[in-house]
Coordinates of C-alpha atoms in Angstrom, one line a residue:
M20 CA 100.7 73.2 93.8
I21 CA 99.8 75.3 96.8
T22 CA 96.9 73.8 99.1
L23 CA 94.5 76.3 100.7
D24 CA 96.1 75.2 104.1
E25 CA 99.7 75.9 102.7
A26 CA 98.5 79.3 101.4
R27 CA 96.8 80.0 105.0
A28 CA 100.1 79.0 106.7
M29 CA 102.0 81.4 104.4
I30 CA 99.8 84.3 105.4
A31 CA 99.7 83.3 109.1
V32 CA 103.8 83.3 109.4
A33 CA 103.7 86.6 107.1
R34 CA 101.5 88.8 109.2
A35 CA 103.5 87.2 112.4
K36 CA 106.5 88.1 111.3
G37 CA 105.4 91.6 110.5
R38 CA 104.2 92.2 113.9
E39 CA 107.6 91.0 115.1
M40 CA 109.1 93.4 112.8
G41 CA 106.6 96.3 114.1
L42 CA 105.6 96.7 110.7
N43 CA 102.3 98.8 109.4
P44 CA 99.2 96.7 109.0
L45 CA 99.8 94.3 106.3
S46 CA 97.7 92.8 103.4
V47 CA 98.6 89.5 102.3
V48 CA 97.6 87.3 99.3
V49 CA 98.7 84.1 97.9
L50 CA 98.1 83.3 94.1
D51 CA 98.2 80.1 92.3
A52 CA 100.4 79.5 89.2
G53 CA 97.4 81.0 87.0
G54 CA 97.5 83.8 89.0
H55 CA 94.2 83.4 90.9
P56 CA 93.9 83.9 94.8
L57 CA 94.0 81.1 97.0
A58 CA 93.7 83.0 100.0
F59 CA 93.8 86.8 101.3
E60 CA 93.7 88.5 104.7
R61 CA 93.9 92.3 105.4
E62 CA 94.9 93.1 108.9
D63 CA 93.0 95.8 110.9
G64 CA 93.8 99.4 110.1
A65 CA 95.2 98.4 106.4
S66 CA 93.4 100.2 103.8
P67 CA 90.7 98.6 101.6
G68 CA 92.6 99.2 98.5
R69 CA 95.5 97.2 99.9
F70 CA 94.0 94.0 98.2
E71 CA 94.6 95.2 94.6
I72 CA 98.4 96.3 95.5
A73 CA 99.0 92.9 97.2
R74 CA 97.4 90.9 94.2
G75 CA 99.3 93.3 91.7
K76 CA 102.7 92.5 93.3
A77 CA 102.1 88.7 93.3
Y78 CA 100.2 88.8 89.9
G79 CA 103.4 90.3 88.3
A80 CA 105.8 88.0 89.8
V81 CA 103.7 84.8 88.7
M82 CA 102.8 86.1 85.3
L83 CA 106.2 87.4 84.2
G84 CA 108.2 84.7 86.3
M85 CA 110.1 87.3 88.0
P86 CA 109.6 88.8 91.5
G87 CA 109.0 92.3 92.1
S88 CA 112.8 93.1 92.6
V89 CA 113.4 92.3 89.3
Q90 CA 110.4 93.9 87.4
K91 CA 111.4 97.1 89.6
A92 CA 114.7 96.9 87.9
R93 CA 113.4 96.3 84.5
A94 CA 110.8 99.1 85.0
E95 CA 113.6 101.5 85.8
E96 CA 115.9 100.3 82.7
Q97 CA 113.0 99.5 80.3
P98 CA 110.4 101.7 81.1
F99 CA 108.4 101.3 77.8
F100 CA 108.8 97.2 78.0
M101 CA 107.1 97.4 81.6
G102 CA 104.7 99.6 80.5
A103 CA 103.5 97.5 77.4
V104 CA 103.5 94.4 79.7
N105 CA 101.5 96.0 82.2
G106 CA 99.2 97.2 79.6
A107 CA 98.8 93.5 78.0
F108 CA 97.6 92.4 81.7
G109 CA 95.2 95.2 81.9
G110 CA 97.1 97.5 84.3
R111 CA 97.1 94.5 86.8
L112 CA 101.1 94.7 87.6
V113 CA 102.6 96.3 90.7
P114 CA 106.3 95.8 89.6
V115 CA 108.0 96.7 93.0
P116 CA 109.5 94.4 96.0
G117 CA 106.7 92.4 97.8
G118 CA 105.6 90.2 95.0
V119 CA 107.7 86.8 95.7
L120 CA 107.6 83.8 93.7
V121 CA 106.5 80.4 95.2
L122 CA 108.7 77.5 93.8
Q123 CA 108.7 73.7 94.5
D124 CA 111.4 71.8 93.2
G125 CA 112.7 74.7 91.0
V126 CA 109.2 75.1 89.3
V127 CA 106.9 78.3 90.0
V128 CA 103.7 77.1 91.6
G129 CA 102.5 80.6 92.7
A130 CA 103.3 83.8 94.3
V131 CA 102.9 85.8 97.5
G132 CA 102.0 89.6 97.4
V133 CA 102.4 91.7 100.6
T134 CA 101.7 95.6 100.9
G135 CA 101.4 97.5 103.8
D136 CA 104.9 98.6 104.6
T137 CA 108.0 99.4 102.7
S138 CA 108.4 97.2 99.6
D139 CA 111.6 95.8 101.0
K140 CA 110.1 94.6 104.3
D141 CA 106.9 93.4 102.6
A142 CA 109.0 91.2 100.6
A143 CA 110.9 90.0 103.6
V144 CA 107.9 88.8 105.4
A145 CA 106.4 87.2 102.4
V146 CA 109.6 85.2 102.0
A147 CA 109.4 84.1 105.9
G148 CA 105.8 83.0 105.0
I149 CA 106.7 80.9 101.9
E150 CA 109.9 79.3 103.6
A151 CA 107.7 78.4 106.7
A152 CA 105.4 76.5 104.3
G153 CA 108.0 74.3 102.9
F154 CA 108.6 76.3 99.6
E155 CA 111.3 78.0 98.0
A156 CA 111.1 81.9 97.9
R157 CA 112.5 84.1 95.0
A158 CA 112.3 87.7 96.1

């Protein structure tokens, strides 16, 4: 399980890594294993719609048990499947990198969603936050 303090640490490190990399303003969300938000921050200058994008990236990861990079590949290879899955989840999935699974002892305990820059850079800062909090990341 991810505690609130661990979720906040993930966000703080992800944001710091984004600043170090010179990324655009980021929005970062941490979800628990049931897809419920534990913590969220939107940096100054990030558009207000970024919460839904960050949540959609993380939600797809935790609900499907596959990170955004894998979802993107599935969407390219099997668009009907991913479209149907997204429909089943009320259109809440954003199947691109930046949705990263959080694992503890090999078990999915949540996901981090980051948005604001390119999807690959979003995923990189999510991984940094997850690992700094003592968890395993699957991007």
